[in-house]
Tab-separated table of N, CA, C and O in Angstrom:
chain	number	residue	atom	x	y	z
U	151	MET	N	13.499	-5.096	-3.146
U	151	MET	CA	13.824	-3.674	-1.521
U	151	MET	C	12.509	-3.389	-0.875
U	151	MET	O	11.284	-3.572	-1.900
U	152	ALA	N	12.684	-3.085	0.258
U	152	ALA	CA	11.711	-2.728	1.134
U	152	ALA	C	11.324	-1.403	0.479
U	152	ALA	O	11.929	-0.829	0.258
U	153	ARG	N	9.914	-1.501	0.719
U	153	ARG	CA	9.525	-0.104	0.107
U	153	ARG	C	8.738	0.740	1.188
U	153	ARG	O	7.649	0.019	2.021
U	154	THR	N	9.077	1.701	1.933
U	154	THR	CA	7.725	2.100	3.055
U	154	THR	C	7.902	3.275	2.660
U	154	THR	O	8.307	4.175	1.628
U	155	GLY	N	6.471	4.205	3.042
U	155	GLY	CA	5.890	4.645	2.959
U	155	GLY	C	3.880	5.146	2.144
U	155	GLY	O	3.374	4.779	2.404
U	156	PRO	N	3.902	5.290	0.729
U	156	PRO	CA	3.035	5.378	-0.178
U	156	PRO	C	2.060	4.226	0.599
U	156	PRO	O	2.458	3.424	-0.359
U	157	PRO	N	1.169	5.046	-0.085
U	157	PRO	CA	0.276	3.161	-0.207
U	157	PRO	C	-0.577	2.741	-1.194
U	157	PRO	O	0.066	4.090	-2.732
U	158	ILE	N	-0.909	1.704	-1.497
U	158	ILE	CA	-1.632	1.607	-3.435
U	158	ILE	C	-2.944	2.180	-3.202
U	158	ILE	O	-3.551	1.792	-2.193
U	159	VAL	N	-3.338	2.912	-4.365
U	159	VAL	CA	-4.347	3.368	-3.931
U	159	VAL	C	-5.197	3.263	-5.645
U	159	VAL	O	-4.521	2.851	-7.039
U	160	ALA	N	-6.728	3.443	-5.464
U	160	ALA	CA	-7.351	3.075	-7.010
U	160	ALA	C	-7.577	4.552	-6.931
U	160	ALA	O	-7.849	5.271	-6.956
U	161	ASP	N	-7.030	3.680	-8.528
U	161	ASP	CA	-6.889	4.614	-9.706
U	161	ASP	C	-8.481	5.059	-10.887
U	161	ASP	O	-8.282	4.356	-11.960
U	162	SER	N	-9.669	5.900	-10.335
U	162	SER	CA	-10.545	5.769	-10.883
U	162	SER	C	-12.035	6.475	-10.891
U	162	SER	O	-12.945	6.508	-10.055
U	163	PRO	N	-11.047	7.509	-11.490
U	163	PRO	CA	-12.219	8.961	-11.618
U	163	PRO	C	-13.594	8.625	-11.522
U	163	PRO	O	-13.690	8.747	-12.851
U	164	SER	N	-14.486	9.710	-11.340
U	164	SER	CA	-15.410	9.872	-11.334
U	164	SER	C	-16.146	8.155	-10.385
U	164	SER	O	-17.145	8.241	-10.589
U	165	THR	N	-15.344	7.627	-9.434
U	165	THR	CA	-15.974	6.268	-8.989
U	165	THR	C	-16.348	7.251	-7.519
U	165	THR	O	-15.506	8.019	-6.877
U	166	PRO	N	-16.546	6.650	-6.601
U	166	PRO	CA	-16.662	6.718	-5.020
U	166	PRO	C	-15.813	5.813	-4.650
U	166	PRO	O	-14.935	6.066	-3.908
U	167	ILE	N	-14.729	5.185	-5.432
U	167	ILE	CA	-13.602	4.576	-4.938
U	167	ILE	C	-12.089	4.914	-4.785
U	167	ILE	O	-11.514	4.809	-4.449
U	168	HIS	N	-12.371	6.063	-5.896
U	168	HIS	CA	-11.296	5.949	-6.569
U	168	HIS	C	-10.758	7.042	-4.814
U	168	HIS	O	-11.554	8.028	-4.972
U	169	GLY	N	-9.484	7.154	-5.292
U	169	GLY	CA	-8.733	7.623	-3.795
U	169	GLY	C	-8.858	6.847	-2.779
U	169	GLY	O	-7.451	6.823	-2.190
U	170	PHE	N	-9.313	5.390	-2.776
U	170	PHE	CA	-9.454	4.554	-1.653
U	170	PHE	C	-7.986	4.233	-1.723
U	170	PHE	O	-7.297	3.660	-2.561
U	171	GLN	N	-7.800	3.359	-0.632
U	171	GLN	CA	-6.551	2.583	-0.536
U	171	GLN	C	-6.466	1.722	-0.400
U	171	GLN	O	-7.760	0.816	0.183
U	172	LEU	N	-5.742	0.349	-0.714
U	172	LEU	CA	-5.609	-1.195	-0.162
U	172	LEU	C	-5.053	-1.441	1.099
U	172	LEU	O	-4.073	-0.570	1.776
U	173	SER	N	-5.876	-2.029	1.590
U	173	SER	CA	-5.383	-2.767	3.238
U	173	SER	C	-5.656	-4.145	3.241
U	173	SER	O	-5.423	-4.915	1.955
U	174	VAL	N	-4.433	-4.265	4.126
U	174	VAL	CA	-3.879	-5.645	4.597
U	174	VAL	C	-4.507	-5.714	5.710
U	174	VAL	O	-3.758	-6.818	6.624
U	175	ASP	N	-5.437	-5.535	6.230
U	175	ASP	CA	-5.566	-5.349	7.714
U	175	ASP	C	-6.433	-7.109	8.028
U	175	ASP	O	-6.873	-7.286	8.898
U	176	THR	N	-7.448	-7.605	6.402
U	176	THR	CA	-7.535	-8.651	6.410
U	176	THR	C	-7.029	-9.993	5.230
U	176	THR	O	-6.183	-9.090	4.100
U	177	SER	N	-7.145	-11.165	5.074
U	177	SER	CA	-6.491	-12.083	4.768
U	177	SER	C	-7.106	-11.449	2.651
U	177	SER	O	-6.557	-11.997	1.898
U	178	THR	N	-8.335	-10.940	3.244
U	178	THR	CA	-8.918	-10.455	1.618
U	178	THR	C	-8.629	-8.899	1.290
U	178	THR	O	-9.257	-8.127	2.066
U	179	PRO	N	-7.694	-8.977	0.598
U	179	PRO	CA	-7.515	-6.871	0.146
U	179	PRO	C	-8.914	-6.437	0.284
U	179	PRO	O	-10.370	-7.692	-0.660
U	180	THR	N	-9.009	-5.558	0.604
U	180	THR	CA	-9.926	-4.487	0.123
U	180	THR	C	-9.832	-3.065	0.256
U	180	THR	O	-8.588	-2.661	0.542
U	181	LEU	N	-10.833	-2.075	-0.183
U	181	LEU	CA	-10.536	-0.815	0.085
U	181	LEU	C	-10.984	-0.001	0.423
U	181	LEU	O	-11.792	0.045	0.850
U	182	VAL	N	-9.708	0.659	1.317
U	182	VAL	CA	-10.897	1.531	2.667
U	182	VAL	C	-10.414	3.193	2.540
U	182	VAL	O	-9.271	3.467	1.304
U	183	LYS	N	-10.914	4.135	3.405
U	183	LYS	CA	-10.075	5.389	2.923
U	183	LYS	C	-8.873	5.748	3.419
U	183	LYS	O	-8.106	6.173	2.846
U	184	LYS	N	-8.740	4.964	4.487
U	184	LYS	CA	-6.700	4.707	5.142
U	184	LYS	C	-6.074	3.448	4.986
U	184	LYS	O	-6.901	2.886	5.770
U	185	GLY	N	-5.854	3.358	3.777
U	185	GLY	CA	-5.065	2.157	3.935
U	185	GLY	C	-3.710	1.687	4.537
U	185	GLY	O	-3.294	2.970	5.523
U	186	PHE	N	-3.053	0.571	4.260
U	186	PHE	CA	-1.830	0.550	4.468
U	186	PHE	C	-0.922	1.253	4.240
U	186	PHE	O	-0.538	1.768	3.179
U	187	THR	N	0.310	2.188	4.722
U	187	THR	CA	0.931	3.059	4.614
U	187	THR	C	2.595	2.273	4.763
U	187	THR	O	3.241	2.775	5.087
U	188	GLY	N	2.796	0.948	5.460
U	188	GLY	CA	4.603	0.698	5.732
U	188	GLY	C	4.657	0.823	4.814
U	188	GLY	O	5.550	0.640	3.502
U	189	GLY	N	5.675	-0.760	4.877
U	189	GLY	CA	6.787	-0.901	4.206
U	189	GLY	C	6.313	-2.371	2.643
U	189	GLY	O	5.659	-2.962	3.148
U	190	TYR	N	6.973	-1.985	1.483
U	190	TYR	CA	5.760	-2.451	0.323
U	190	TYR	C	7.363	-3.190	0.018
U	190	TYR	O	8.331	-2.196	-0.092
U	191	ASP	N	7.024	-4.761	-0.510
U	191	ASP	CA	8.396	-5.533	-1.350
U	191	ASP	C	7.554	-5.737	-2.764
U	191	ASP	O	6.366	-5.859	-3.008
U	192	PHE	N	8.162	-5.323	-3.905
U	192	PHE	CA	8.060	-5.308	-5.259
U	192	PHE	C	9.157	-6.429	-5.617
U	192	PHE	O	9.638	-5.922	-7.151
U	193	ILE	N	9.209	-7.181	-5.257
U	193	ILE	CA	10.508	-7.954	-5.389
U	193	ILE	C	9.660	-9.783	-5.918
U	193	ILE	O	9.161	-10.211	-5.604
U	194	SER	N	11.315	-10.206	-6.790
U	194	SER	CA	10.692	-11.468	-7.703
U	194	SER	C	9.120	-11.675	-7.584
U	194	SER	O	8.680	-12.442	-7.676
U	195	GLY	N	8.923	-10.603	-8.501
U	195	GLY	CA	7.365	-10.333	-9.500
U	195	GLY	C	6.178	-10.773	-8.338
U	195	GLY	O	4.898	-10.887	-8.211
U	196	GLY	N	6.731	-10.009	-7.453
U	196	GLY	CA	5.578	-10.092	-5.980
U	196	GLY	C	5.029	-8.539	-5.720
U	196	GLY	O	5.628	-7.440	-5.663
U	197	VAL	N	3.945	-8.603	-4.631
U	197	VAL	CA	3.825	-7.395	-3.986
U	197	VAL	C	3.934	-8.181	-2.739
U	197	VAL	O	2.803	-8.768	-2.545
U	198	GLY	N	4.224	-7.002	-1.629
U	198	GLY	CA	4.261	-7.863	-0.221
U	198	GLY	C	4.469	-6.836	0.353
U	198	GLY	O	4.586	-5.784	0.241
U	199	ALA	N	3.246	-6.836	1.772
U	199	ALA	CA	3.406	-5.830	2.586
U	199	ALA	C	3.863	-5.942	3.861
U	199	ALA	O	3.873	-7.117	4.080
U	200	TRP	N	4.981	-5.507	4.060
U	200	TRP	CA	5.732	-5.918	5.163
U	200	TRP	C	4.826	-5.734	6.168
U	200	TRP	O	5.063	-4.372	6.769
U	201	ARG	N	5.002	-6.663	7.308
U	201	ARG	CA	4.832	-5.902	8.606
U	201	ARG	C	5.308	-6.199	9.364
U	201	ARG	O	4.695	-8.319	9.450
U	202	GLY	N	6.009	-6.132	10.394
U	202	GLY	CA	6.545	-6.610	11.756
U	202	GLY	C	7.614	-7.148	11.121
U	202	GLY	O	8.494	-6.601	10.182
U	203	CYS	N	8.044	-8.867	11.058
U	203	CYS	CA	9.137	-9.197	11.085
U	203	CYS	C	8.926	-9.980	9.918
U	203	CYS	O	9.164	-11.319	8.729
U	204	HIS	N	7.884	-9.475	8.877
U	204	HIS	CA	7.130	-10.892	7.785
U	204	HIS	C	6.161	-10.076	6.118
U	204	HIS	O	6.100	-8.737	6.781
U	205	ASP	N	6.443	-10.449	5.783
U	205	ASP	CA	5.870	-10.462	4.468
U	205	ASP	C	4.379	-10.880	4.055
U	205	ASP	O	3.916	-11.907	4.329
U	206	TYR	N	3.073	-9.956	4.160
U	206	TYR	CA	2.166	-10.607	3.590
U	206	TYR	C	1.705	-10.409	1.782
U	206	TYR	O	1.709	-9.019	1.738
U	207	TRP	N	1.973	-12.132	0.974
U	207	TRP	CA	1.895	-11.877	-0.446
U	207	TRP	C	0.378	-11.835	-0.751
U	207	TRP	O	-0.533	-12.040	0.045
U	208	LEU	N	0.370	-10.603	-1.757
U	208	LEU	CA	-0.738	-10.420	-2.824
U	208	LEU	C	-1.005	-11.390	-3.698
U	208	LEU	O	-0.080	-11.391	-4.395
U	209	ASN	N	-1.752	-12.774	-3.749
U	209	ASN	CA	-1.728	-13.550	-5.108
U	209	ASN	C	-3.138	-13.601	-5.712
U	209	ASN	O	-4.164	-13.038	-4.886
U	210	ILE	N	-2.979	-14.153	-6.426
U	210	ILE	CA	-4.147	-13.913	-7.552
U	210	ILE	C	-4.636	-15.493	-7.008
U	210	ILE	O	-3.997	-16.399	-7.367
U	211	GLY	N	-5.564	-15.789	-6.922
U	211	GLY	CA	-6.822	-17.587	-6.608
U	211	GLY	C	-7.358	-17.852	-8.038
U	211	GLY	O	-7.141	-17.150	-9.218
U	212	THR	N	-7.856	-18.468	-7.850
U	212	THR	CA	-8.653	-19.515	-9.592
U	212	THR	C	-9.769	-19.523	-9.155
U	212	THR	O	-10.857	-18.978	-8.269
U	213	SER	N	-10.609	-18.923	-10.533
U	213	SER	CA	-12.089	-18.985	-10.267
U	213	SER	C	-12.396	-19.034	-11.804
U	213	SER	O	-11.584	-18.585	-12.967
U	214	PRO	N	-13.995	-19.850	-11.801
U	214	PRO	CA	-14.173	-19.933	-13.074
U	214	PRO	C	-14.878	-18.659	-13.721
U	214	PRO	O	-14.924	-18.408	-15.803
U	215	HIS	N	-14.412	-17.669	-13.257
U	215	HIS	CA	-15.283	-16.138	-13.689
U	215	HIS	C	-14.118	-15.781	-13.970
U	215	HIS	O	-12.316	-15.952	-13.818
U	216	SER	N	-14.125	-14.321	-14.997
U	216	SER	CA	-13.289	-13.289	-15.028
U	216	SER	C	-12.661	-12.892	-14.368
U	216	SER	O	-11.879	-12.060	-14.252
U	217	TYR	N	-13.064	-12.426	-13.052
U	217	TYR	CA	-13.051	-12.025	-11.758
U	217	TYR	C	-11.784	-12.604	-10.909
U	217	TYR	O	-12.944	-13.790	-10.489
U	218	LYS	N	-11.120	-12.444	-10.573
U	218	LYS	CA	-10.504	-13.705	-9.977
U	218	LYS	C	-10.186	-13.536	-8.444
U	218	LYS	O	-9.781	-11.694	-8.303
U	219	PRO	N	-10.679	-14.053	-7.071
U	219	PRO	CA	-10.103	-13.455	-6.173
U	219	PRO	C	-8.714	-13.294	-5.854
U	219	PRO	O	-7.542	-13.457	-6.157
U	220	LEU	N	-8.069	-12.024	-4.619
U	220	LEU	CA	-6.985	-11.738	-4.577
U	220	LEU	C	-7.175	-12.355	-2.586
U	220	LEU	O	-8.488	-12.040	-1.831
U	221	THR	N	-5.603	-12.761	-2.799
U	221	THR	CA	-5.856	-13.223	-1.172
U	221	THR	C	-4.534	-11.930	-0.424
U	221	THR	O	-3.565	-12.457	-1.389
U	222	TRP	N	-3.737	-11.732	0.651
U	222	TRP	CA	-3.011	-11.653	1.216
U	222	TRP	C	-2.350	-12.933	2.171
U	222	TRP	O	-3.330	-13.289	2.855
U	223	ASP	N	-1.507	-13.556	1.767
U	223	ASP	CA	-1.091	-14.764	2.907
U	223	ASP	C	0.283	-14.231	3.093
U	223	ASP	O	1.434	-14.192	2.549
U	224	PHE	N	0.502	-14.803	4.129
U	224	PHE	CA	1.320	-14.581	5.399
U	224	PHE	C	3.007	-15.346	5.104
U	224	PHE	O	3.078	-16.500	5.054
U	225	ASP	N	3.772	-14.951	4.434
U	225	ASP	CA	4.854	-15.338	4.186
U	225	ASP	C	4.897	-16.756	3.086
U	225	ASP	O	5.240	-17.366	2.850
U	226	ASN	N	4.194	-16.346	2.358
U	226	ASN	CA	3.300	-17.121	1.209
U	226	ASN	C	3.269	-16.506	0.038
U	226	ASN	O	2.359	-16.720	0.104
U	227	GLN	N	4.627	-16.345	-0.908
U	227	GLN	CA	4.260	-15.573	-2.504
U	227	GLN	C	3.999	-16.351	-3.061
U	227	GLN	O	5.173	-17.625	-3.484
U	228	LEU	N	2.708	-16.837	-3.796
U	228	LEU	CA	2.343	-17.980	-4.994
U	228	LEU	C	2.499	-16.904	-6.980
U	228	LEU	O	2.857	-18.246	-7.147
U	229	THR	N	1.972	-16.029	-6.641
U	229	THR	CA	1.659	-14.808	-7.814
U	229	THR	C	3.061	-14.514	-7.889
U	229	THR	O	3.639	-13.578	-6.704
U	230	THR	N	3.802	-14.458	-8.840
U	230	THR	CA	4.962	-13.831	-9.319
U	230	THR	C	5.253	-13.033	-10.638
U	230	THR	O	5.977	-13.093	-10.852
U	231	THR	N	4.331	-13.104	-10.473
U	231	THR	CA	4.020	-11.810	-12.111
U	231	THR	C	3.289	-10.578	-12.318
U	231	THR	O	3.148	-9.904	-12.920
U	232	TRP	N	3.298	-9.790	-10.917
U	232	TRP	CA	3.347	-8.606	-10.809
U	232	TRP	C	4.266	-7.947	-11.065
U	232	TRP	O	5.315	-8.093	-10.649
U	233	THR	N	4.030	-6.783	-11.386
U	233	THR	CA	5.089	-5.542	-11.211
U	233	THR	C	4.176	-4.404	-11.363
U	233	THR	O	3.208	-3.840	-10.824
U	234	ALA	N	4.904	-3.980	-10.238
U	234	ALA	CA	4.708	-2.283	-9.757
U	234	ALA	C	5.950	-2.119	-9.132
U	234	ALA	O	7.526	-2.314	-8.643
U	235	ASP	N	5.764	-0.250	-9.023
U	235	ASP	CA	6.809	0.696	-8.301
U	235	ASP	C	6.105	1.642	-7.926
U	235	ASP	O	4.904	1.887	-8.318
U	236	ILE	N	6.926	2.480	-7.242
U	236	ILE	CA	5.839	3.522	-6.462
U	236	ILE	C	6.309	4.342	-8.081
U	236	ILE	O	6.815	4.691	-8.631
U	237	GLY	N	4.773	4.752	-8.059
U	237	GLY	CA	4.576	5.773	-8.735
U	237	GLY	C	3.844	4.771	-9.775
U	237	GLY	O	3.558	5.518	-10.878
U	238	THR	N	3.908	3.676	-10.410
U	238	THR	CA	3.007	3.041	-10.766
U	238	THR	C	1.914	2.387	-11.441
U	238	THR	O	1.705	2.028	-9.925
U	239	LEU	N	1.436	1.727	-11.808
U	239	LEU	CA	0.325	1.150	-11.783
U	239	LEU	C	0.812	-0.357	-11.480
U	239	LEU	O	2.102	-1.038	-11.736
U	240	VAL	N	0.115	-0.841	-10.325
U	240	VAL	CA	0.086	-2.072	-10.263
U	240	VAL	C	-0.276	-2.980	-11.877
U	240	VAL	O	-1.731	-3.515	-12.118
U	241	HIS	N	0.565	-4.186	-12.422
U	241	HIS	CA	0.362	-5.107	-13.483
U	241	HIS	C	0.238	-6.379	-12.910
U	241	HIS	O	1.219	-7.305	-11.827
U	242	ALA	N	-0.480	-7.152	-13.976
U	242	ALA	CA	-0.084	-8.795	-13.057
U	242	ALA	C	-0.092	-8.949	-14.834
U	242	ALA	O	-0.681	-8.899	-15.510
U	243	GLY	N	0.806	-9.955	-14.700
U	243	GLY	CA	1.937	-10.433	-15.913
U	243	GLY	C	0.450	-12.017	-16.678
U	243	GLY	O	-0.090	-12.086	-15.527
U	244	ALA	N	0.768	-11.681	-17.721
U	244	ALA	CA	0.019	-12.745	-18.260
U	244	ALA	C	0.347	-14.120	-17.642
U	244	ALA	O	1.718	-14.595	-17.095
U	245	THR	N	-0.950	-15.364	-17.053
U	245	THR	CA	-0.407	-17.204	-17.394
U	245	THR	C	-1.220	-17.389	-18.193
U	245	THR	O	-2.076	-16.774	-19.116
U	246	ALA	N	-1.024	-18.963	-18.335
U	246	ALA	CA	-1.631	-19.955	-19.080
U	246	ALA	C	-3.383	-20.077	-18.735
U	246	ALA	O	-4.167	-19.918	-19.551
U	247	ASP	N	-3.921	-18.960	-17.272
U	247	ASP	CA	-5.094	-18.528	-17.827
U	247	ASP	C	-5.148	-17.066	-18.053
U	247	ASP	O	-6.776	-17.455	-17.897
U	248	TYR	N	-4.775	-16.559	-17.994
U	248	TYR	CA	-5.403	-14.995	-18.503
U	248	TYR	C	-4.345	-14.191	-18.813
U	248	TYR	O	-3.350	-14.807	-18.960
U	249	LEU	N	-4.311	-13.239	-20.166
U	249	LEU	CA	-3.265	-12.066	-20.203
U	249	LEU	C	-3.063	-11.268	-19.163
U	249	LEU	O	-3.871	-11.508	-17.817
U	250	ALA	N	-1.953	-10.733	-19.381
U	250	ALA	CA	-1.841	-9.324	-18.285
U	250	ALA	C	-2.563	-7.999	-18.294
U	250	ALA	O	-3.289	-8.001	-19.605
U	251	THR	N	-2.613	-7.757	-17.719
U	251	THR	CA	-3.747	-7.276	-17.159
U	251	THR	C	-4.209	-6.205	-15.583
U	251	THR	O	-2.904	-6.601	-14.853
U	252	ALA	N	-3.580	-4.790	-15.555
U	252	ALA	CA	-3.818	-4.000	-14.555
U	252	ALA	C	-5.532	-3.525	-14.508
U	252	ALA	O	-5.582	-2.441	-13.667
U	253	THR	N	-5.977	-4.089	-14.489
U	253	THR	CA	-7.827	-3.724	-14.614
U	253	THR	C	-7.866	-4.348	-13.033
U	253	THR	O	-7.919	-5.895	-13.060
U	254	PHE	N	-8.270	-3.987	-11.990
U	254	PHE	CA	-9.207	-4.788	-11.188
U	254	PHE	C	-10.702	-4.351	-10.302
U	254	PHE	O	-11.207	-4.003	-11.753
U	255	LEU	N	-11.691	-5.523	-10.537
U	255	LEU	CA	-12.882	-5.380	-9.817
U	255	LEU	C	-13.262	-5.329	-8.289
U	255	LEU	O	-12.323	-6.155	-7.922
U	256	THR	N	-13.765	-4.159	-8.216
U	256	THR	CA	-13.726	-3.763	-6.562
U	256	THR	C	-15.384	-3.486	-6.219
U	256	THR	O	-16.190	-3.153	-7.204
U	257	CYS	N	-16.140	-4.482	-5.334
U	257	CYS	CA	-17.237	-5.132	-5.369
U	257	CYS	C	-17.564	-4.959	-4.128
U	257	CYS	O	-16.919	-5.440	-2.948
U	258	LYS	N	-18.828	-4.145	-3.277
U	258	LYS	CA	-19.281	-3.597	-2.500
U	258	LYS	C	-19.923	-5.060	-1.977
U	258	LYS	O	-20.977	-5.165	-2.264
U	259	GLN	N	-19.261	-5.571	-1.180
U	259	GLN	CA	-19.358	-7.250	-0.328
U	259	GLN	C	-19.625	-6.806	1.185
U	259	GLN	O	-18.185	-6.806	1.500
U	260	GLY	N	-20.200	-7.420	2.218
U	260	GLY	CA	-20.432	-7.384	3.147
U	260	GLY	C	-20.125	-6.285	3.914
U	260	GLY	O	-19.666	-6.498	4.647
U	261	GLY	N	-20.201	-5.229	3.761
U	261	GLY	CA	-19.828	-4.282	4.156
U	261	GLY	C	-18.258	-3.349	4.094
U	261	GLY	O	-18.083	-2.614	3.769
U	262	SER	N	-17.767	-3.915	2.384
U	262	SER	CA	-16.201	-3.729	2.268
U	262	SER	C	-16.428	-3.518	0.636
U	262	SER	O	-16.622	-4.360	0.481
U	263	TRP	N	-15.370	-2.719	0.438
U	263	TRP	CA	-14.551	-2.991	-0.705
U	263	TRP	C	-13.749	-4.253	-1.357
U	263	TRP	O	-12.778	-3.304	-0.931
U	264	VAL	N	-14.157	-5.144	-1.730
U	264	VAL	CA	-12.866	-5.871	-2.463
U	264	VAL	C	-13.001	-6.309	-3.910
U	264	VAL	O	-14.064	-5.718	-4.608
U	265	VAL	N	-11.957	-6.835	-3.450
U	265	VAL	CA	-10.385	-6.262	-4.755
U	265	VAL	C	-10.093	-7.453	-5.433
U	265	VAL	O	-9.645	-8.398	-4.705
U	266	TYR	N	-10.594	-7.809	-6.573
U	266	TYR	CA	-10.420	-8.773	-7.317
U	266	TYR	C	-9.785	-8.259	-8.908
U	266	TYR	O	-9.190	-7.147	-8.682
U	267	ILE	N	-9.299	-8.790	-9.143
U	267	ILE	CA	-8.017	-8.707	-10.462
U	267	ILE	C	-9.096	-9.257	-11.544
U	267	ILE	O	-10.297	-9.970	-11.246
U	268	GLN	N	-9.076	-8.214	-13.175
U	268	GLN	CA	-10.311	-8.472	-13.313
U	268	GLN	C	-9.845	-8.937	-14.788
U	268	GLN	O	-8.496	-8.091	-15.485
U	269	THR	N	-10.378	-10.250	-15.788
U	269	THR	CA	-8.939	-10.237	-16.793
U	269	THR	C	-10.157	-11.332	-17.797
U	269	THR	O	-10.142	-11.495	-18.839
U	270	GLY	N	-11.500	-10.226	-17.715
U	270	GLY	CA	-12.359	-10.405	-18.299
U	270	GLY	C	-13.951	-9.016	-18.415
U	270	GLY	O	-13.552	-8.181	-18.026
U	271	PHE	N	-15.088	-9.468	-18.619
U	271	PHE	CA	-16.612	-8.617	-18.293
U	271	PHE	C	-17.712	-9.112	-17.458
U	271	PHE	O	-18.268	-8.853	-16.980
U	272	ASP	N	-16.985	-10.650	-16.930
U	272	ASP	CA	-18.036	-11.120	-15.745
U	272	ASP	C	-17.775	-10.034	-14.475
U	272	ASP	O	-17.053	-9.356	-14.549
U	273	VAL	N	-18.824	-10.132	-13.803
U	273	VAL	CA	-19.136	-9.075	-12.961
U	273	VAL	C	-20.109	-10.073	-11.245
U	273	VAL	O	-20.675	-10.738	-11.613
U	274	PRO	N	-20.257	-10.407	-10.255
U	274	PRO	CA	-20.818	-10.810	-8.932
U	274	PRO	C	-22.107	-9.909	-8.814
U	274	PRO	O	-22.561	-9.109	-9.704
U	275	SER	N	-22.984	-11.407	-9.040
U	275	SER	CA	-25.013	-10.133	-9.068
U	275	SER	C	-24.510	-10.020	-8.180
U	275	SER	O	-24.581	-10.167	-7.103
U	276	GLY	N	-25.730	-9.155	-8.443
U	276	GLY	CA	-26.238	-8.627	-6.502
U	276	GLY	C	-25.793	-7.235	-6.040
U	276	GLY	O	-26.361	-7.342	-4.546
U	277	VAL	N	-24.280	-7.276	-6.567
U	277	VAL	CA	-23.353	-6.649	-5.543
U	277	VAL	C	-23.244	-5.078	-6.511
U	277	VAL	O	-22.999	-5.423	-7.914
U	278	THR	N	-22.533	-3.645	-6.094
U	278	THR	CA	-22.471	-2.974	-6.929
U	278	THR	C	-20.779	-2.949	-6.937
U	278	THR	O	-19.943	-3.209	-5.666
U	279	CYS	N	-20.336	-2.373	-8.373
U	279	CYS	CA	-18.892	-3.625	-8.078
U	279	CYS	C	-18.207	-1.653	-9.458
U	279	CYS	O	-19.119	-1.493	-10.191
U	280	TYR	N	-17.160	-1.815	-9.330
U	280	TYR	CA	-16.333	-0.494	-10.177
U	280	TYR	C	-15.194	-1.490	-10.895
U	280	TYR	O	-14.622	-1.907	-10.162
U	281	ILE	N	-15.089	-0.945	-11.915
U	281	ILE	CA	-13.587	-1.029	-12.533
U	281	ILE	C	-12.394	0.068	-12.146
U	281	ILE	O	-12.967	0.808	-12.066
U	282	THR	N	-11.049	-0.675	-12.305
U	282	THR	CA	-10.202	0.360	-11.227
U	282	THR	C	-9.199	0.218	-11.975
U	282	THR	O	-8.892	-0.986	-12.713
U	283	GLN	N	-8.321	0.655	-11.675
U	283	GLN	CA	-6.725	0.526	-11.711
U	283	GLN	C	-5.694	0.835	-10.454
U	283	GLN	O	-6.682	1.754	-9.442
U	284	LEU	N	-4.855	0.103	-10.135
U	284	LEU	CA	-4.226	0.339	-8.666
U	284	LEU	C	-2.765	1.250	-9.019
U	284	LEU	O	-2.251	0.170	-9.545
U	285	ARG	N	-2.471	1.543	-7.999
U	285	ARG	CA	-1.153	2.495	-8.315
U	285	ARG	C	-0.933	3.231	-7.092
U	285	ARG	O	-1.413	2.873	-6.023
U	286	VAL	N	0.571	2.505	-7.164
U	286	VAL	CA	1.083	3.446	-6.099
U	286	VAL	C	1.762	4.503	-6.158
U	286	VAL	O	2.097	4.794	-6.816
U	287	ALA	N	0.888	4.746	-4.919
U	287	ALA	CA	1.653	6.249	-4.461
U	287	ALA	C	2.927	7.296	-4.611
U	287	ALA	O	3.576	6.171	-4.638
U	288	THR	N	2.972	8.352	-4.523
U	288	THR	CA	4.456	8.566	-4.680
U	288	THR	C	4.292	9.504	-3.834
U	288	THR	O	5.701	10.146	-3.292
U	289	GLU	N	3.353	9.715	-2.463
U	289	GLU	CA	3.601	10.134	-1.149
U	289	GLU	C	2.954	9.756	-0.406
U	289	GLU	O	1.530	8.808	-0.786
């Protein structure tokens, strides 16, 4: 079902990213002060951002680290283990590579707050990072 309206926001009190919103402006998900507030789809285990006549699907990539890269992919839903809805936390379901988690890592890289799914305790070296959760806002 297509959802219209509330953004997906960082829920991490006492950090500078608390309340920042998930952006779909590039293929790499980032947190910004004012993010995407169009229609979201939470169908078939996906998180899709509806833009124009297409969905940009939030997918989890592979990495030898516990922080896994995320991408927005045009009309290509690869990750089908998400659970999310208005007013709830975004969760990644368990796979053969990691356990279920609602923990994300956001790191300041190249001037942007880049978002990863966090499945352990590794963090990229030489950058500032914060642990957060992502919540689909209610308004």
